[in-house]
Short mmCIF file of C-alpha atoms and ligand atoms in Angstrom, two decimals:
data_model
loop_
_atom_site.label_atom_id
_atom_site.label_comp_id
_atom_site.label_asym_id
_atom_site.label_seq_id
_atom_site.Cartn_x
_atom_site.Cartn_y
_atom_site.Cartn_z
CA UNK A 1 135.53 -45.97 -31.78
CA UNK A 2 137.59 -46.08 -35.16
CA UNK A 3 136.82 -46.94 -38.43
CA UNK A 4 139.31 -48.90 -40.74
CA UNK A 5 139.49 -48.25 -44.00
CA UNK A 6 141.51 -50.55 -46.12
CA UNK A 7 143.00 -49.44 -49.85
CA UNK A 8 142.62 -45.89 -47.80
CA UNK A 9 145.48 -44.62 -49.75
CA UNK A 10 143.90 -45.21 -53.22
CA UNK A 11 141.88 -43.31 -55.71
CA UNK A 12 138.57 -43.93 -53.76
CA UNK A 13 139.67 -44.52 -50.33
CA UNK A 14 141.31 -41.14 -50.23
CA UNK A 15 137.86 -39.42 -51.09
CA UNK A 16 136.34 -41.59 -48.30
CA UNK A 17 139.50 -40.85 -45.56
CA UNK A 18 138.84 -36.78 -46.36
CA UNK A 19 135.11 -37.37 -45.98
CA UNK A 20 135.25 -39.06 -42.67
CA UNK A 21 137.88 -37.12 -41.23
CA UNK A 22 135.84 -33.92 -42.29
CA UNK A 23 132.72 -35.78 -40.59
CA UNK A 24 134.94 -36.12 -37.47
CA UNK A 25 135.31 -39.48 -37.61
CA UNK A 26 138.69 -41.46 -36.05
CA UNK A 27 139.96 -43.17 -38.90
CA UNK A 28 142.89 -45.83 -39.55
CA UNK A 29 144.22 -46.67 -42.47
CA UNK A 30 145.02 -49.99 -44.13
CA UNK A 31 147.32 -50.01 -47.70
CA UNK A 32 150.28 -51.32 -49.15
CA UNK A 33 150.62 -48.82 -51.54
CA UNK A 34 150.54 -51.16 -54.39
CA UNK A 35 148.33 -48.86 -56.17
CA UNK A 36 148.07 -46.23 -53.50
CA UNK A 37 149.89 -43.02 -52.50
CA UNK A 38 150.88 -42.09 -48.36
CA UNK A 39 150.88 -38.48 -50.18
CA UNK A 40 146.82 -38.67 -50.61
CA UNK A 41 146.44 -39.11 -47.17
CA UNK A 42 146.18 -35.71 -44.98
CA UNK A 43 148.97 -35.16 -42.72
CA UNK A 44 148.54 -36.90 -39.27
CA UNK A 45 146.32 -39.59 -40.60
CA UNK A 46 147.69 -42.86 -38.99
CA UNK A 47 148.70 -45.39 -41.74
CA UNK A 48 149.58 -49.06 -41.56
CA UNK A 49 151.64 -50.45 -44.33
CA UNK A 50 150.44 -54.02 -45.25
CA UNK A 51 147.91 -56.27 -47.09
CA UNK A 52 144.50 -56.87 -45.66
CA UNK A 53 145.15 -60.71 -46.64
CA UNK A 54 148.01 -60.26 -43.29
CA UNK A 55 146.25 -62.38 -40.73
CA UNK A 56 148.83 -61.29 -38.17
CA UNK A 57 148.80 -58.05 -39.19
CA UNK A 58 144.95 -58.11 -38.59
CA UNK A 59 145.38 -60.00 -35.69
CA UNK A 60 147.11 -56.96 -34.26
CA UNK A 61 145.35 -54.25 -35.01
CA UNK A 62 141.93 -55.29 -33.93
CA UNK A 63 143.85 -56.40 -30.73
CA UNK A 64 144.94 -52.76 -30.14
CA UNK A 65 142.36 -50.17 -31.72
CA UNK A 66 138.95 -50.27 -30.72
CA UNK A 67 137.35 -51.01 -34.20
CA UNK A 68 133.93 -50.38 -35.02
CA UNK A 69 133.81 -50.49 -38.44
CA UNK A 70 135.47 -51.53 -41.51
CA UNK A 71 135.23 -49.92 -44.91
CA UNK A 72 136.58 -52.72 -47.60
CA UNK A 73 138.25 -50.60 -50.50
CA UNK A 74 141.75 -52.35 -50.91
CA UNK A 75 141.51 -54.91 -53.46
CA UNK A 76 143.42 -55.59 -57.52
CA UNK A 77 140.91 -54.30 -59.82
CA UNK A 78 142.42 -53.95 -63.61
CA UNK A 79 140.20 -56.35 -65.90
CA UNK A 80 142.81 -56.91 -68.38
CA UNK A 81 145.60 -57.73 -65.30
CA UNK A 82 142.53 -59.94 -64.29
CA UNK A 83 142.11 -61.88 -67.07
CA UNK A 84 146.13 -62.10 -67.53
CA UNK A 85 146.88 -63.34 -63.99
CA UNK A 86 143.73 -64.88 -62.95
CA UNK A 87 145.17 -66.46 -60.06
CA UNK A 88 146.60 -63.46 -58.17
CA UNK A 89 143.21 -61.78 -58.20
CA UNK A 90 141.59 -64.90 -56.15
CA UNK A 91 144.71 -64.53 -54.16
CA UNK A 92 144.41 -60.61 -53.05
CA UNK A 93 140.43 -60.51 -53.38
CA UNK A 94 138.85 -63.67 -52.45
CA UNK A 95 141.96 -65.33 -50.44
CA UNK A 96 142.82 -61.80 -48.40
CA UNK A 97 139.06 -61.37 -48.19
CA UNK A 98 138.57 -64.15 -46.30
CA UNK A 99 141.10 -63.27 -44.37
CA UNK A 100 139.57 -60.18 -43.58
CA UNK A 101 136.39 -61.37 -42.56
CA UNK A 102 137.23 -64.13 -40.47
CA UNK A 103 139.65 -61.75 -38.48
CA UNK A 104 136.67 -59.44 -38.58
CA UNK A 105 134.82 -61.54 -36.40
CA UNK A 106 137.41 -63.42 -34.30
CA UNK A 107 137.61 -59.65 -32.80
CA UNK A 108 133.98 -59.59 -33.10
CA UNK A 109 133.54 -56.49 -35.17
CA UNK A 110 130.77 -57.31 -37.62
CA UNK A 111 129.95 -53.89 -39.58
CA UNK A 112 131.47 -53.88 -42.78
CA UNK A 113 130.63 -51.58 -46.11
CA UNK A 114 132.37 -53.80 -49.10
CA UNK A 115 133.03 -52.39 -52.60
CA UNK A 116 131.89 -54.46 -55.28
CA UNK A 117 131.64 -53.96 -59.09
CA UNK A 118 128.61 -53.71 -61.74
CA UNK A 119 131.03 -55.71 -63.53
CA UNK A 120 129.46 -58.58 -61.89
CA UNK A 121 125.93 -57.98 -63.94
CA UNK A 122 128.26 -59.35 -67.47
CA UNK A 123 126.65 -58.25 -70.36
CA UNK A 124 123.06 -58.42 -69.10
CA UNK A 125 120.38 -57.94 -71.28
CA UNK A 126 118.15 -55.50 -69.42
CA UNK A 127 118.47 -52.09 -68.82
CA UNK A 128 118.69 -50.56 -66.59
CA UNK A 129 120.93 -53.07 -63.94
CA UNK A 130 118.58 -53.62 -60.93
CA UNK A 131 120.16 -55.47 -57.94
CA UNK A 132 117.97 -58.66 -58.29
CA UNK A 133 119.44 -59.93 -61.51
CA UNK A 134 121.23 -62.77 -61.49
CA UNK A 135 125.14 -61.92 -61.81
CA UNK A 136 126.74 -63.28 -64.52
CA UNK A 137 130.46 -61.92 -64.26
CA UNK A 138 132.54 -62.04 -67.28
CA UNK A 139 136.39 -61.66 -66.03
CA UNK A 140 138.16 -63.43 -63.34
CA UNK A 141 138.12 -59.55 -61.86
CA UNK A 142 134.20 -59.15 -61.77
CA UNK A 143 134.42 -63.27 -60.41
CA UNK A 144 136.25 -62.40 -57.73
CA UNK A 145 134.66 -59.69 -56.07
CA UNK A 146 131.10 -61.77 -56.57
CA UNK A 147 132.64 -64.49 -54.74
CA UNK A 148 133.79 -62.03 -52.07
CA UNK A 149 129.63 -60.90 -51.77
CA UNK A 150 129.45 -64.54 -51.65
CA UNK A 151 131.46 -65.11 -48.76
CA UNK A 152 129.84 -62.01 -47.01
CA UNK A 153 126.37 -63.44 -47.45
CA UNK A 154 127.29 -66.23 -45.81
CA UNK A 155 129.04 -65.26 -42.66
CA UNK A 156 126.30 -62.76 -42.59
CA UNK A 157 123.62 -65.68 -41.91
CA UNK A 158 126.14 -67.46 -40.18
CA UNK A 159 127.88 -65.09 -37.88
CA UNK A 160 125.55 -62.11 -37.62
CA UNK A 161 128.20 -60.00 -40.40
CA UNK A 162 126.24 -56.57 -40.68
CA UNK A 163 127.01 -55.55 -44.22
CA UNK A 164 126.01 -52.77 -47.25
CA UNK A 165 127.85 -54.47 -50.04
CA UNK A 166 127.67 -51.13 -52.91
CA UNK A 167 128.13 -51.93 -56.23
CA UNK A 168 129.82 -49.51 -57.94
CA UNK A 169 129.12 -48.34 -61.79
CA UNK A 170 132.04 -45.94 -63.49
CA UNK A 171 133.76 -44.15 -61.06
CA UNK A 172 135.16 -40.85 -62.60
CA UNK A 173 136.02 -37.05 -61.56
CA UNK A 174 137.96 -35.75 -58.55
CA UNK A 175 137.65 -33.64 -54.76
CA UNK A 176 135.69 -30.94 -55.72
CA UNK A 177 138.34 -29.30 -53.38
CA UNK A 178 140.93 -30.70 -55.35
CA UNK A 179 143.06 -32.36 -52.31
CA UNK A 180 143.39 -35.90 -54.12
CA UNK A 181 142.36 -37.76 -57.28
CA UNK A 182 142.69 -40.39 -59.22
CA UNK A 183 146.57 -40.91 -59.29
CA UNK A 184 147.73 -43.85 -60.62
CA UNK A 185 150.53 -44.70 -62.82
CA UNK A 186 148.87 -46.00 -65.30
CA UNK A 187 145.55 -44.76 -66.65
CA UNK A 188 142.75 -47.39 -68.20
CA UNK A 189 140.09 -45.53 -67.39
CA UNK A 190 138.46 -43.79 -70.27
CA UNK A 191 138.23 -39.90 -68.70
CA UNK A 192 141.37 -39.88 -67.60
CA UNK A 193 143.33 -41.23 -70.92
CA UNK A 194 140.72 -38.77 -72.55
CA UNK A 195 142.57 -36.13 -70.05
CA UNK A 196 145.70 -36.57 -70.49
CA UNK A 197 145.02 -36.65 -74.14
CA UNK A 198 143.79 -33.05 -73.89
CA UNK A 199 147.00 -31.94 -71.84
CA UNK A 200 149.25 -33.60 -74.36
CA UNK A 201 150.19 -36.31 -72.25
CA UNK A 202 149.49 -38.76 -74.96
CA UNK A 203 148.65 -38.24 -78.65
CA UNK A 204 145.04 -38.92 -78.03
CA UNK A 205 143.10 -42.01 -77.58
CA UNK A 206 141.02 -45.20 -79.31
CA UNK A 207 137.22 -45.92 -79.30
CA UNK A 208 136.91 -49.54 -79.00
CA UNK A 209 134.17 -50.14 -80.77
CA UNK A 210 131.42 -48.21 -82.85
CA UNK A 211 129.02 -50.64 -83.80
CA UNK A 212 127.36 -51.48 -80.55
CA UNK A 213 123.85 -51.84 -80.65
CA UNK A 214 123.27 -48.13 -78.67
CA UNK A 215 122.44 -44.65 -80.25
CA UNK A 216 125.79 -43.95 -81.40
CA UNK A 217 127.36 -47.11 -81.76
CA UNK A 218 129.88 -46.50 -78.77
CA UNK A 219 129.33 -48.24 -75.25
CA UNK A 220 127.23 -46.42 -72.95
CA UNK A 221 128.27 -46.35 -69.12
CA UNK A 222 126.79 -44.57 -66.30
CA UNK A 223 129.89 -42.03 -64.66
CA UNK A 224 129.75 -41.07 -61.24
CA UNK A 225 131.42 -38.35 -59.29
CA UNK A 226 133.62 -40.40 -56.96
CA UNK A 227 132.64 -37.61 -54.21
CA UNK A 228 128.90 -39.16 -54.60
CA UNK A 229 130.48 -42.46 -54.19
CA UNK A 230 131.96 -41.50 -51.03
CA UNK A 231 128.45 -40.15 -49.55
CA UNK A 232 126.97 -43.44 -50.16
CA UNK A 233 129.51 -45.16 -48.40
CA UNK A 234 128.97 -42.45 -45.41
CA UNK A 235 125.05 -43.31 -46.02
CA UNK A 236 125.62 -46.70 -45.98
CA UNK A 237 127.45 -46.39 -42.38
CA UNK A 238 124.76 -44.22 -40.91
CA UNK A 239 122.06 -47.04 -42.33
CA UNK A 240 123.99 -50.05 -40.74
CA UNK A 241 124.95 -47.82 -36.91
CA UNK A 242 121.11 -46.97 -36.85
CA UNK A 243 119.86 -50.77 -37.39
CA UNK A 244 119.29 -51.47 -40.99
CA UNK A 245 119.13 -54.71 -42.88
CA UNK A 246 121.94 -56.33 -45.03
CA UNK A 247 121.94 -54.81 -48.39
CA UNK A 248 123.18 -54.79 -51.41
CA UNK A 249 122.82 -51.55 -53.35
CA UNK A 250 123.90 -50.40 -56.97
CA UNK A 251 125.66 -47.12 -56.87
CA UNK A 252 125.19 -44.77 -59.96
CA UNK A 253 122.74 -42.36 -61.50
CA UNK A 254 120.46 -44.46 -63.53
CA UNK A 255 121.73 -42.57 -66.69
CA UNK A 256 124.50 -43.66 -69.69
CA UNK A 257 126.88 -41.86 -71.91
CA UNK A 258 128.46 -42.83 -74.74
CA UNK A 259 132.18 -43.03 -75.44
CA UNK A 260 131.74 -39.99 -77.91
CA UNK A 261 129.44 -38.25 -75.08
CA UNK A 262 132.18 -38.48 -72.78
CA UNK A 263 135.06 -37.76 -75.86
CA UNK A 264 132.52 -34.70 -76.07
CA UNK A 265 132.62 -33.47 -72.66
CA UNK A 266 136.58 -33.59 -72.36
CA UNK A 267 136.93 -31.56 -75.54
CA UNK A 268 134.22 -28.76 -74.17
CA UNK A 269 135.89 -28.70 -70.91
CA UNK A 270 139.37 -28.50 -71.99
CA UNK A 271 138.64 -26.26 -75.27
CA UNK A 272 141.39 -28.56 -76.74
CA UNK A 273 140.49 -30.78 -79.72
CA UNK A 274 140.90 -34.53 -78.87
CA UNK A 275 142.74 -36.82 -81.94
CA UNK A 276 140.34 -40.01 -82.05
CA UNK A 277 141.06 -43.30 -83.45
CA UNK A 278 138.56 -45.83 -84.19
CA UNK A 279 139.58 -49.39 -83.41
CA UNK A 280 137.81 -52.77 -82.50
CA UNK A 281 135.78 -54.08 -79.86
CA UNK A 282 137.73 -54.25 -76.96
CA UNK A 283 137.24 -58.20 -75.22
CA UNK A 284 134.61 -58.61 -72.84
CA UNK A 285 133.18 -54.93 -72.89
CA UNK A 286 129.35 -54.82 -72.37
CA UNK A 287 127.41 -52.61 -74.60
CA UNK A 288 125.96 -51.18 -71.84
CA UNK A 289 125.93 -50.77 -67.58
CA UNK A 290 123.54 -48.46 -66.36
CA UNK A 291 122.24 -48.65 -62.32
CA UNK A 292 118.80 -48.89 -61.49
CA UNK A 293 119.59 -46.79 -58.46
CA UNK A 294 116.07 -47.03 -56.90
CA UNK A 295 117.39 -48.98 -53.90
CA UNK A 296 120.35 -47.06 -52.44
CA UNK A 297 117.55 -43.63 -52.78
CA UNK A 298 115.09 -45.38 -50.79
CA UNK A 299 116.97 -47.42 -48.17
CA UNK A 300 119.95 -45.32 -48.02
CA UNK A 301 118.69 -41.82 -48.66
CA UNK A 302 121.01 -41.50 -51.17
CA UNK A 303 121.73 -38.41 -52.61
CA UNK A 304 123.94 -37.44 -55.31
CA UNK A 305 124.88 -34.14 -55.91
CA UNK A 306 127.18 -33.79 -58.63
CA UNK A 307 125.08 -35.43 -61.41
CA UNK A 308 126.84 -33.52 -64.53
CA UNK A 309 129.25 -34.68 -67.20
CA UNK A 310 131.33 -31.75 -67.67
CA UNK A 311 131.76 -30.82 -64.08
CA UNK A 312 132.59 -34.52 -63.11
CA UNK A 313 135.56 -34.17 -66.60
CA UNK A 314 136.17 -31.11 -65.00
CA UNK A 315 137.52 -32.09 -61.97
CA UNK A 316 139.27 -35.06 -63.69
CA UNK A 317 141.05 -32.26 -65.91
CA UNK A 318 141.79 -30.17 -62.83
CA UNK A 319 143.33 -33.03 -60.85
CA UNK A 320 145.48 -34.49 -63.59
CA UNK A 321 146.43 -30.74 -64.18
CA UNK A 322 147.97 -30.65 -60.48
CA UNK A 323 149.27 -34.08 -60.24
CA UNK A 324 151.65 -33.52 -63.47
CA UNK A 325 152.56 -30.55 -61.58
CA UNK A 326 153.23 -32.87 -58.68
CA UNK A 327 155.16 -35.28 -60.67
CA UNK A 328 157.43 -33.31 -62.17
CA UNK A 329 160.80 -32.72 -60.61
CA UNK A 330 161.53 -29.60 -58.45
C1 UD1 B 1 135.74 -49.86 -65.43
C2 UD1 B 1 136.69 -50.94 -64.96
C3 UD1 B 1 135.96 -51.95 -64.14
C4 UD1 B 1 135.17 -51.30 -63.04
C5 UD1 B 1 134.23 -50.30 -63.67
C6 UD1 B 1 133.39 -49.60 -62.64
C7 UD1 B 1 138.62 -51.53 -66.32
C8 UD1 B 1 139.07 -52.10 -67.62
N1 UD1 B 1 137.29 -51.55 -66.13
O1 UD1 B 1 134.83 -50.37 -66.36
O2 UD1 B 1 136.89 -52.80 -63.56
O3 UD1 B 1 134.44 -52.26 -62.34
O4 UD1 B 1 135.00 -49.33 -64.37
O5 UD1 B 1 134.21 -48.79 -61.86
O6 UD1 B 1 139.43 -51.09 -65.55
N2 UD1 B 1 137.10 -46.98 -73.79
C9 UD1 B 1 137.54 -46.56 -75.03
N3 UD1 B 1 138.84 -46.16 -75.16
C10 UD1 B 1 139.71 -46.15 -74.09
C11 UD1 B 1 139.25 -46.59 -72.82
C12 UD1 B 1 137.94 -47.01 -72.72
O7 UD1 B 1 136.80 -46.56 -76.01
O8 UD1 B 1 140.89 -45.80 -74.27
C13 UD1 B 1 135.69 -47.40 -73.66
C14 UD1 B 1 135.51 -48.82 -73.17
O9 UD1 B 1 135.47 -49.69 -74.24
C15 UD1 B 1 134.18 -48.71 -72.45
C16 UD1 B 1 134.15 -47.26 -71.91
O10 UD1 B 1 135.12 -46.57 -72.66
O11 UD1 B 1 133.13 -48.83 -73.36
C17 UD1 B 1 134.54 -47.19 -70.45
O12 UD1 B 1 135.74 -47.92 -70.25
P1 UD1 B 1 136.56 -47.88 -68.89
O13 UD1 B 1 136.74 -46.47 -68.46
O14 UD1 B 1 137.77 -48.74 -69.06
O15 UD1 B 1 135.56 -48.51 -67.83
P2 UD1 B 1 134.82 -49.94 -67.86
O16 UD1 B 1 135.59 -50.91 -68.63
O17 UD1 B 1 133.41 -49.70 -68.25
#
């Protein structure tokens, strides 16, 4: 049996394609390398070029590989591109996602491990983020992968969809054996603009904000190594092929850092001195997101092993190290 993993070619997927593929797993691959690179994938892994909103394309391939599984990476997920052009995040997420599931279970395959977003908690007032709070997304982004663990709830109840929808907090760092990363053209995430400050790839980098109601004033998030990510997607599979319940699980490590923490770590780990600007708030950024991540320990057996600022900076520094190698021209 095979497991398809769409937005396999991405920053995430590409952890989760090595992992499988290391766990023996048979794998097939989903992207349109919107976002994503064939490159990340190892050689021989078999690819398929084309949206998961395709339902011909679909149509197809549960027709002629014997799916067991689907891991749900591929979707748009830039806030700012969200809030700018609403409409083509319902398209690709909620539209395609439909798409997805109904072809899921026309070809009755009915295990599915989505990624969703603690974007989808908005700017709740607790701390920390435990799966039973009401969501309360603030960006047409965070919307639209809620509506998506909407739409799986439903044909869950409906059709007997067997799902671990994992809710990911900030998803930072790289292979610990550096064979991919996070690789795309342009960088929003906060380690790896701090990076590619500290490699001179850009003069250095903004704070938005420093008078948020946390210790030091910056926004606190809770980083996780992408390669603990991965395991709780492999977790999550073993859960749902041995029986268990729909679930819906937070994935992070129930601890924050601050903008300056992280600012911090890069400096230490890269011995290079970071130039820091202070500007505003940026729009809809919560002051804080940190998982309760009592849930996916218990009913997943979750975990984590790489639990550490400076290693997880590390291996962003590493991997934006080799991929400017990469990039440049022979
Ligand atoms: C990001 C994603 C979000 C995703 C979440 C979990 C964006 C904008 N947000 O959240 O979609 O669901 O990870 O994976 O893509 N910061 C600076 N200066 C910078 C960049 C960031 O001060 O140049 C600050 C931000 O204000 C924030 C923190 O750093 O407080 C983290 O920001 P970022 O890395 O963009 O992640 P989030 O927005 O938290």
């Amino acid at each position: 049996m095979t497991v398809l993993v769409t937005g396999g070619a991405g920053y995430i997927g590409s952890h989760m394609v090595l992992d499988l593929l290391d766990a023996g797993e048979d794998i097939l691959v989903l992207d349109n390398l919107s976002t994503g690179f064939a490159w990340a994938l190892p050689a021989g892994t078999r690819l398929i070029r084309g949206d998961f909103g395709d339902a011909a394309l679909l149509e197809e391939i549960f027709s002629t590989h014997p799916i067991e599984a689907v891991l749900h990476f591929a979707a748009r997920s830039i806030v700012p591109e969200s809030v700018a052009q609403p409409l083509d995040y319902y398209d690709t997420n909620v539209a395609g996602g439909r798409v997805l599931l109904a072809q899921m279970l026309k070809a009755g395959v009915k295990t599915l491990i989505f990624s969703s977003t603690a974007t989808v908690y908005g700017d709740a007032a607790t701390s920390p983020l435990h799966e039973g709070l009401p969501p309360c997304p603030l960006n047409p982004y965070g919307r639209s992968k809620l509506m998506v663990e909407w739409m799986i709830e439903d044909a869950a109840r409906a059709h007997g969809l067997r799902c671990v929808v994992l809710r990911y907090f900030n998803v930072a760092g790289a292979d610990p054996r550096g064979r991919t990363g996070q690789s795309s053209r342009i960088a929003t995430h906060l380690i790896k603009i701090a990076v590619q400050a500290a490699l001179g790839l850009r003069e250095g980098l903004e704070i938005f904000g420093d008078d948020y109601q946390t210790p030091d004033g910056t926004c606190l998030r809770d980083y996780i190594a992408v390669s603990d990510l991965v395991r709780a997607h492999s977790d999550a599979l073993s859960y749902l092929r041995a029986g268990g319940a729909n679930l819906t699980c937070n994935v992070g490590y129930g601890r924050g850092y601050s903008v300056r923490d992280v600012i911090a770590s890069v400096q230490r780990v890269s011995g290079r001195d970071l130039s820091v600007r202070m500007t505003g708030r940026r729009a809809g950024d919560p002051a804080s997101l940190i998982a309760s991540n009592e849930r996916i320990c218990t009913a997943l057996g979750w975990r984590p092993q790489f639990d550490d600022l400076d290693l997880i900076t590390q291996q962003a520094l590493s991997w934006e190290r080799q991929l400017q190698q990469r990039l440049q021209p022979a």
